mmCIF file of N, CA and C in Angstrom:
data_model
loop_
_atom_site.group_PDB
_atom_site.id
_atom_site.type_symbol
_atom_site.label_atom_id
_atom_site.label_comp_id
_atom_site.label_asym_id
_atom_site.label_seq_id
_atom_site.Cartn_x
_atom_site.Cartn_y
_atom_site.Cartn_z
ATOM 1 N N UNK A 1 25.675 -6.274 1.712
ATOM 2 C CA UNK A 1 25.145 -5.045 2.173
ATOM 3 C C UNK A 1 24.132 -5.396 3.211
ATOM 4 N N UNK A 2 24.256 -4.708 4.386
ATOM 5 C CA UNK A 2 23.373 -4.959 5.507
ATOM 6 C C UNK A 2 22.454 -3.818 5.633
ATOM 7 N N UNK A 3 21.230 -3.871 5.202
ATOM 8 C CA UNK A 3 20.280 -2.829 5.231
ATOM 9 C C UNK A 3 19.379 -2.911 6.431
ATOM 10 N N UNK A 4 19.211 -1.794 7.174
ATOM 11 C CA UNK A 4 18.332 -1.770 8.281
ATOM 12 C C UNK A 4 16.797 -1.870 7.687
ATOM 13 N N UNK A 5 16.085 -2.679 8.194
ATOM 14 C CA UNK A 5 14.726 -2.820 7.696
ATOM 15 C C UNK A 5 13.740 -1.828 8.334
ATOM 16 N N UNK A 6 13.765 -0.708 7.652
ATOM 17 C CA UNK A 6 12.902 0.385 8.052
ATOM 18 C C UNK A 6 11.617 0.409 7.207
ATOM 19 N N UNK A 7 10.739 1.346 7.541
ATOM 20 C CA UNK A 7 9.579 1.425 6.651
ATOM 21 C C UNK A 7 10.019 1.870 5.161
ATOM 22 N N UNK A 8 11.110 2.660 5.071
ATOM 23 C CA UNK A 8 11.535 2.917 3.679
ATOM 24 C C UNK A 8 11.951 1.758 2.975
ATOM 25 N N UNK A 9 12.741 0.880 3.715
ATOM 26 C CA UNK A 9 13.152 -0.477 3.101
ATOM 27 C C UNK A 9 11.923 -1.205 2.638
ATOM 28 N N UNK A 10 10.902 -1.372 3.443
ATOM 29 C CA UNK A 10 9.618 -2.168 3.044
ATOM 30 C C UNK A 10 8.865 -1.463 1.992
ATOM 31 N N UNK A 11 8.814 -0.152 2.001
ATOM 32 C CA UNK A 11 8.065 0.489 0.939
ATOM 33 C C UNK A 11 8.798 0.313 -0.460
ATOM 34 N N UNK A 12 10.105 0.343 -0.426
ATOM 35 C CA UNK A 12 10.847 0.131 -1.672
ATOM 36 C C UNK A 12 10.630 -1.360 -2.138
ATOM 37 N N UNK A 13 10.604 -2.170 -1.202
ATOM 38 C CA UNK A 13 10.417 -3.615 -1.589
ATOM 39 C C UNK A 13 8.914 -3.910 -1.968
ATOM 40 N N UNK A 14 8.010 -3.110 -1.379
ATOM 41 C CA UNK A 14 6.598 -3.250 -1.770
ATOM 42 C C UNK A 14 6.422 -2.731 -3.225
ATOM 43 N N UNK A 15 7.177 -1.747 -3.629
ATOM 44 C CA UNK A 15 7.126 -1.181 -4.924
ATOM 45 C C UNK A 15 7.670 -2.245 -5.931
ATOM 46 N N UNK A 16 8.702 -3.029 -5.547
ATOM 47 C CA UNK A 16 9.186 -3.984 -6.463
ATOM 48 C C UNK A 16 8.241 -5.092 -6.591
ATOM 49 N N UNK A 17 7.542 -5.513 -5.571
ATOM 50 C CA UNK A 17 6.462 -6.548 -5.732
ATOM 51 C C UNK A 17 5.318 -6.154 -6.540
ATOM 52 N N UNK A 18 4.921 -4.785 -6.307
ATOM 53 C CA UNK A 18 3.777 -4.419 -7.046
ATOM 54 C C UNK A 18 4.094 -4.292 -8.569
ATOM 55 N N UNK A 19 5.357 -3.811 -8.773
ATOM 56 C CA UNK A 19 5.856 -3.751 -10.214
ATOM 57 C C UNK A 19 5.854 -5.150 -10.853
ATOM 58 N N UNK A 20 6.335 -6.135 -10.058
ATOM 59 C CA UNK A 20 6.392 -7.504 -10.573
ATOM 60 C C UNK A 20 4.922 -8.053 -10.896
ATOM 61 N N UNK A 21 4.052 -7.753 -9.944
ATOM 62 C CA UNK A 21 2.595 -8.231 -10.059
ATOM 63 C C UNK A 21 2.048 -7.560 -11.369
ATOM 64 N N UNK A 22 2.309 -6.223 -11.564
ATOM 65 C CA UNK A 22 1.766 -5.604 -12.751
ATOM 66 C C UNK A 22 2.354 -6.256 -14.004
ATOM 67 N N UNK A 23 3.623 -6.532 -14.080
ATOM 68 C CA UNK A 23 4.249 -7.103 -15.255
ATOM 69 C C UNK A 23 3.672 -8.439 -15.495
ATOM 70 N N UNK A 24 3.514 -9.164 -14.526
ATOM 71 C CA UNK A 24 2.877 -10.581 -14.577
ATOM 72 C C UNK A 24 1.456 -10.490 -14.994
ATOM 73 N N UNK A 25 0.663 -9.481 -14.509
ATOM 74 C CA UNK A 25 -0.674 -9.270 -14.952
ATOM 75 C C UNK A 25 -0.718 -9.047 -16.423
ATOM 76 N N UNK A 26 0.153 -8.205 -16.954
ATOM 77 C CA UNK A 26 0.219 -7.949 -18.395
ATOM 78 C C UNK A 26 0.601 -9.132 -19.207
ATOM 79 N N UNK A 27 1.420 -9.964 -18.648
ATOM 80 C CA UNK A 27 1.857 -11.165 -19.327
ATOM 81 C C UNK A 27 0.797 -12.326 -19.173
ATOM 82 N N UNK A 28 -0.242 -12.026 -18.380
ATOM 83 C CA UNK A 28 -1.239 -13.038 -17.977
ATOM 84 C C UNK A 28 -0.639 -14.323 -17.289
ATOM 85 N N UNK A 29 0.418 -14.035 -16.549
ATOM 86 C CA UNK A 29 1.016 -15.100 -15.751
ATOM 87 C C UNK A 29 0.511 -14.995 -14.382
ATOM 88 N N UNK A 30 -0.726 -15.467 -14.138
ATOM 89 C CA UNK A 30 -1.501 -15.148 -12.974
ATOM 90 C C UNK A 30 -1.004 -15.950 -11.801
ATOM 91 N N UNK A 31 -0.367 -16.990 -11.983
ATOM 92 C CA UNK A 31 0.330 -17.808 -10.814
ATOM 93 C C UNK A 31 1.407 -16.915 -10.280
ATOM 94 N N UNK A 32 2.268 -16.456 -11.042
ATOM 95 C CA UNK A 32 3.402 -15.607 -10.535
ATOM 96 C C UNK A 32 2.846 -14.291 -9.980
ATOM 97 N N UNK A 33 1.831 -13.745 -10.578
ATOM 98 C CA UNK A 33 1.166 -12.565 -10.135
ATOM 99 C C UNK A 33 0.586 -12.747 -8.701
ATOM 100 N N UNK A 34 -0.049 -13.866 -8.467
ATOM 101 C CA UNK A 34 -0.626 -14.206 -7.145
ATOM 102 C C UNK A 34 0.415 -14.275 -6.104
ATOM 103 N N UNK A 35 1.598 -14.908 -6.502
ATOM 104 C CA UNK A 35 2.713 -14.942 -5.621
ATOM 105 C C UNK A 35 3.280 -13.606 -5.200
ATOM 106 N N UNK A 36 3.355 -12.694 -6.177
ATOM 107 C CA UNK A 36 3.854 -11.344 -5.904
ATOM 108 C C UNK A 36 2.827 -10.612 -5.015
ATOM 109 N N UNK A 37 1.594 -10.843 -5.177
ATOM 110 C CA UNK A 37 0.480 -10.229 -4.459
ATOM 111 C C UNK A 37 0.625 -10.726 -2.961
ATOM 112 N N UNK A 38 0.779 -11.975 -2.739
ATOM 113 C CA UNK A 38 0.990 -12.490 -1.424
ATOM 114 C C UNK A 38 2.231 -11.887 -0.653
ATOM 115 N N UNK A 39 3.297 -11.720 -1.464
ATOM 116 C CA UNK A 39 4.436 -11.060 -0.819
ATOM 117 C C UNK A 39 4.156 -9.577 -0.545
ATOM 118 N N UNK A 40 3.530 -8.944 -1.465
ATOM 119 C CA UNK A 40 3.115 -7.527 -1.232
ATOM 120 C C UNK A 40 2.266 -7.433 0.061
ATOM 121 N N UNK A 41 1.290 -8.252 0.157
ATOM 122 C CA UNK A 41 0.398 -8.111 1.343
ATOM 123 C C UNK A 41 1.163 -8.418 2.615
ATOM 124 N N UNK A 42 2.137 -9.304 2.612
ATOM 125 C CA UNK A 42 2.931 -9.607 3.866
ATOM 126 C C UNK A 42 3.863 -8.330 4.099
ATOM 127 N N UNK A 43 4.360 -7.693 3.050
ATOM 128 C CA UNK A 43 5.211 -6.500 3.285
ATOM 129 C C UNK A 43 4.325 -5.419 3.952
ATOM 130 N N UNK A 44 3.090 -5.244 3.478
ATOM 131 C CA UNK A 44 2.199 -4.198 4.072
ATOM 132 C C UNK A 44 1.907 -4.444 5.499
ATOM 133 N N UNK A 45 1.762 -5.757 5.866
ATOM 134 C CA UNK A 45 1.617 -6.089 7.289
ATOM 135 C C UNK A 45 2.846 -5.610 8.117
ATOM 136 N N UNK A 46 4.019 -5.881 7.501
ATOM 137 C CA UNK A 46 5.221 -5.487 8.258
ATOM 138 C C UNK A 46 5.317 -3.860 8.441
ATOM 139 N N UNK A 47 4.928 -3.163 7.340
ATOM 140 C CA UNK A 47 4.913 -1.798 7.388
ATOM 141 C C UNK A 47 3.991 -1.249 8.441
ATOM 142 N N UNK A 48 2.824 -1.831 8.531
ATOM 143 C CA UNK A 48 1.866 -1.460 9.523
ATOM 144 C C UNK A 48 2.291 -1.663 10.978
ATOM 145 N N UNK A 49 3.289 -2.434 11.188
ATOM 146 C CA UNK A 49 3.832 -2.728 12.614
ATOM 147 C C UNK A 49 4.648 -1.586 13.095
ATOM 148 N N UNK A 50 5.156 -0.778 12.217
ATOM 149 C CA UNK A 50 5.964 0.413 12.600
ATOM 150 C C UNK A 50 5.160 1.557 13.226
ATOM 151 N N UNK A 51 5.464 1.977 14.469
ATOM 152 C CA UNK A 51 4.695 2.983 15.104
ATOM 153 C C UNK A 51 4.668 4.257 14.252
ATOM 154 N N UNK A 52 5.641 4.662 13.565
ATOM 155 C CA UNK A 52 5.732 5.833 12.736
ATOM 156 C C UNK A 52 4.757 5.834 11.537
ATOM 157 N N UNK A 53 4.261 4.643 11.194
ATOM 158 C CA UNK A 53 3.336 4.512 10.084
ATOM 159 C C UNK A 53 1.914 4.622 10.459
ATOM 160 N N UNK A 54 1.643 4.841 11.716
ATOM 161 C CA UNK A 54 0.280 4.898 12.281
ATOM 162 C C UNK A 54 -0.509 6.041 11.567
ATOM 163 N N UNK A 55 0.106 7.150 11.273
ATOM 164 C CA UNK A 55 -0.589 8.213 10.618
ATOM 165 C C UNK A 55 -0.764 8.036 9.122
ATOM 166 N N UNK A 56 -0.265 6.998 8.587
ATOM 167 C CA UNK A 56 -0.302 6.868 7.126
ATOM 168 C C UNK A 56 -1.275 5.653 6.903
ATOM 169 N N UNK A 57 -2.161 5.370 7.704
ATOM 170 C CA UNK A 57 -3.003 4.131 7.412
ATOM 171 C C UNK A 57 -3.862 4.351 6.197
ATOM 172 N N UNK A 58 -4.325 5.528 5.914
ATOM 173 C CA UNK A 58 -5.152 5.768 4.806
ATOM 174 C C UNK A 58 -4.331 5.477 3.394
ATOM 175 N N UNK A 59 -3.112 5.813 3.437
ATOM 176 C CA UNK A 59 -2.244 5.547 2.255
ATOM 177 C C UNK A 59 -2.097 4.055 2.078
ATOM 178 N N UNK A 60 -1.872 3.426 3.243
ATOM 179 C CA UNK A 60 -1.711 1.912 3.155
ATOM 180 C C UNK A 60 -3.080 1.212 2.729
ATOM 181 N N UNK A 61 -4.151 1.748 3.128
ATOM 182 C CA UNK A 61 -5.528 1.209 2.753
ATOM 183 C C UNK A 61 -5.680 1.294 1.228
ATOM 184 N N UNK A 62 -5.285 2.388 0.708
ATOM 185 C CA UNK A 62 -5.378 2.675 -0.798
ATOM 186 C C UNK A 62 -4.556 1.551 -1.530
ATOM 187 N N UNK A 63 -3.290 1.361 -0.961
ATOM 188 C CA UNK A 63 -2.362 0.420 -1.521
ATOM 189 C C UNK A 63 -2.944 -1.010 -1.505
ATOM 190 N N UNK A 64 -3.562 -1.312 -0.374
ATOM 191 C CA UNK A 64 -4.226 -2.691 -0.147
ATOM 192 C C UNK A 64 -5.370 -2.857 -1.175
ATOM 193 N N UNK A 65 -6.168 -1.719 -1.425
ATOM 194 C CA UNK A 65 -7.217 -1.787 -2.331
ATOM 195 C C UNK A 65 -6.719 -2.112 -3.799
ATOM 196 N N UNK A 66 -5.714 -1.368 -4.107
ATOM 197 C CA UNK A 66 -5.105 -1.572 -5.484
ATOM 198 C C UNK A 66 -4.564 -2.920 -5.658
ATOM 199 N N UNK A 67 -3.894 -3.491 -4.660
ATOM 200 C CA UNK A 67 -3.376 -4.794 -4.628
ATOM 201 C C UNK A 67 -4.573 -5.862 -4.794
ATOM 202 N N UNK A 68 -5.690 -5.574 -3.966
ATOM 203 C CA UNK A 68 -6.818 -6.522 -3.984
ATOM 204 C C UNK A 68 -7.468 -6.507 -5.393
ATOM 205 N N UNK A 69 -7.551 -5.333 -5.926
ATOM 206 C CA UNK A 69 -8.161 -5.223 -7.289
ATOM 207 C C UNK A 69 -7.349 -6.096 -8.357
ATOM 208 N N UNK A 70 -5.965 -5.904 -8.249
ATOM 209 C CA UNK A 70 -5.089 -6.694 -9.076
ATOM 210 C C UNK A 70 -5.271 -8.196 -8.838
ATOM 211 N N UNK A 71 -5.396 -8.508 -7.546
ATOM 212 C CA UNK A 71 -5.716 -9.981 -7.265
ATOM 213 C C UNK A 71 -6.931 -10.453 -7.896
ATOM 214 N N UNK A 72 -7.886 -9.649 -8.187
ATOM 215 C CA UNK A 72 -9.139 -9.906 -8.882
ATOM 216 C C UNK A 72 -9.041 -9.742 -10.286
ATOM 217 N N UNK A 73 -7.836 -9.534 -10.801
ATOM 218 C CA UNK A 73 -7.546 -9.230 -12.242
ATOM 219 C C UNK A 73 -8.182 -8.081 -12.771
ATOM 220 N N UNK A 74 -8.279 -6.991 -11.898
ATOM 221 C CA UNK A 74 -8.771 -5.739 -12.310
ATOM 222 C C UNK A 74 -7.650 -4.677 -12.110
ATOM 223 N N UNK A 75 -7.471 -3.858 -13.095
ATOM 224 C CA UNK A 75 -6.521 -2.842 -12.950
ATOM 225 C C UNK A 75 -7.177 -1.484 -13.309
ATOM 226 N N UNK A 76 -7.556 -0.763 -12.263
ATOM 227 C CA UNK A 76 -8.280 0.444 -12.470
ATOM 228 C C UNK A 76 -7.486 1.713 -12.228
ATOM 229 N N UNK A 77 -6.139 1.522 -12.150
ATOM 230 C CA UNK A 77 -5.279 2.593 -11.992
ATOM 231 C C UNK A 77 -4.264 2.652 -13.028
ATOM 232 N N UNK A 78 -3.694 3.820 -13.377
ATOM 233 C CA UNK A 78 -2.618 3.909 -14.349
ATOM 234 C C UNK A 78 -1.401 3.219 -13.852
ATOM 235 N N UNK A 79 -0.833 2.337 -14.532
ATOM 236 C CA UNK A 79 0.274 1.482 -14.092
ATOM 237 C C UNK A 79 1.475 2.391 -13.932
ATOM 238 N N UNK A 80 1.732 3.277 -14.844
ATOM 239 C CA UNK A 80 2.912 4.193 -14.717
ATOM 240 C C UNK A 80 2.858 5.047 -13.443
ATOM 241 N N UNK A 81 1.644 5.556 -13.167
ATOM 242 C CA UNK A 81 1.500 6.393 -11.984
ATOM 243 C C UNK A 81 1.754 5.648 -10.672
ATOM 244 N N UNK A 82 1.296 4.361 -10.715
ATOM 245 C CA UNK A 82 1.485 3.450 -9.593
ATOM 246 C C UNK A 82 3.020 3.195 -9.366
ATOM 247 N N UNK A 83 3.708 2.963 -10.395
ATOM 248 C CA UNK A 83 5.184 2.638 -10.432
ATOM 249 C C UNK A 83 5.905 3.977 -10.003
ATOM 250 N N UNK A 84 5.489 5.136 -10.505
ATOM 251 C CA UNK A 84 6.062 6.360 -10.110
ATOM 252 C C UNK A 84 5.818 6.718 -8.727
ATOM 253 N N UNK A 85 4.806 6.212 -8.016
ATOM 254 C CA UNK A 85 4.622 6.448 -6.705
ATOM 255 C C UNK A 85 5.693 5.806 -5.846
ATOM 256 N N UNK A 86 6.107 4.572 -6.231
ATOM 257 C CA UNK A 86 7.152 3.880 -5.519
ATOM 258 C C UNK A 86 8.590 4.292 -5.743
ATOM 259 N N UNK A 87 8.706 4.985 -6.834
ATOM 260 C CA UNK A 87 10.157 5.294 -7.374
ATOM 261 C C UNK A 87 10.933 6.080 -6.294
ATOM 262 N N UNK A 88 10.340 7.095 -5.591
ATOM 263 C CA UNK A 88 11.115 7.880 -4.596
ATOM 264 C C UNK A 88 11.577 6.978 -3.404
ATOM 265 N N UNK A 89 10.800 5.953 -3.116
ATOM 266 C CA UNK A 89 11.189 5.128 -1.969
ATOM 267 C C UNK A 89 12.458 4.311 -2.311
ATOM 268 N N UNK A 90 12.439 3.809 -3.532
ATOM 269 C CA UNK A 90 13.616 3.029 -3.932
ATOM 270 C C UNK A 90 14.778 3.969 -4.202
ATOM 271 N N UNK A 91 14.619 5.110 -4.677
ATOM 272 C CA UNK A 91 15.676 6.118 -4.926
ATOM 273 C C UNK A 91 16.326 6.480 -3.488
ATOM 274 N N UNK A 92 15.507 6.873 -2.589
ATOM 275 C CA UNK A 92 16.030 7.226 -1.221
ATOM 276 C C UNK A 92 16.731 6.029 -0.563
ATOM 277 N N UNK A 93 16.156 4.883 -0.716
ATOM 278 C CA UNK A 93 16.853 3.669 -0.128
ATOM 279 C C UNK A 93 18.252 3.488 -0.670
ATOM 280 N N UNK A 94 18.324 3.519 -2.039
ATOM 281 C CA UNK A 94 19.606 3.324 -2.737
ATOM 282 C C UNK A 94 20.548 4.418 -2.543
ATOM 283 N N UNK A 95 20.062 5.638 -2.321
ATOM 284 C CA UNK A 95 20.912 6.800 -2.107
ATOM 285 C C UNK A 95 21.524 6.868 -0.730
ATOM 286 N N UNK A 96 21.115 6.046 0.192
ATOM 287 C CA UNK A 96 21.589 6.046 1.629
ATOM 288 C C UNK A 96 22.930 5.447 1.717
#
């Protein structure tokens, strides 16, 4: 399957990395969690490069903050709500 790498593609993949980081956080597998966080940060950088994402910088800043908290082994947001935030991106990507 050859998928065009759009912001939607990257947001769905960001959701996957954040979900992995959350699972690894719960398992206290911090080495794997850190690797997922690094990948998530790299995905956010790619998302920020898209001109159409310029108006959504606030949203991306919130996601960066959540990822940074997780990186510091703090989880101050409801895990299910965070996963639910990313679900529509994955569903739209798979529905295409």
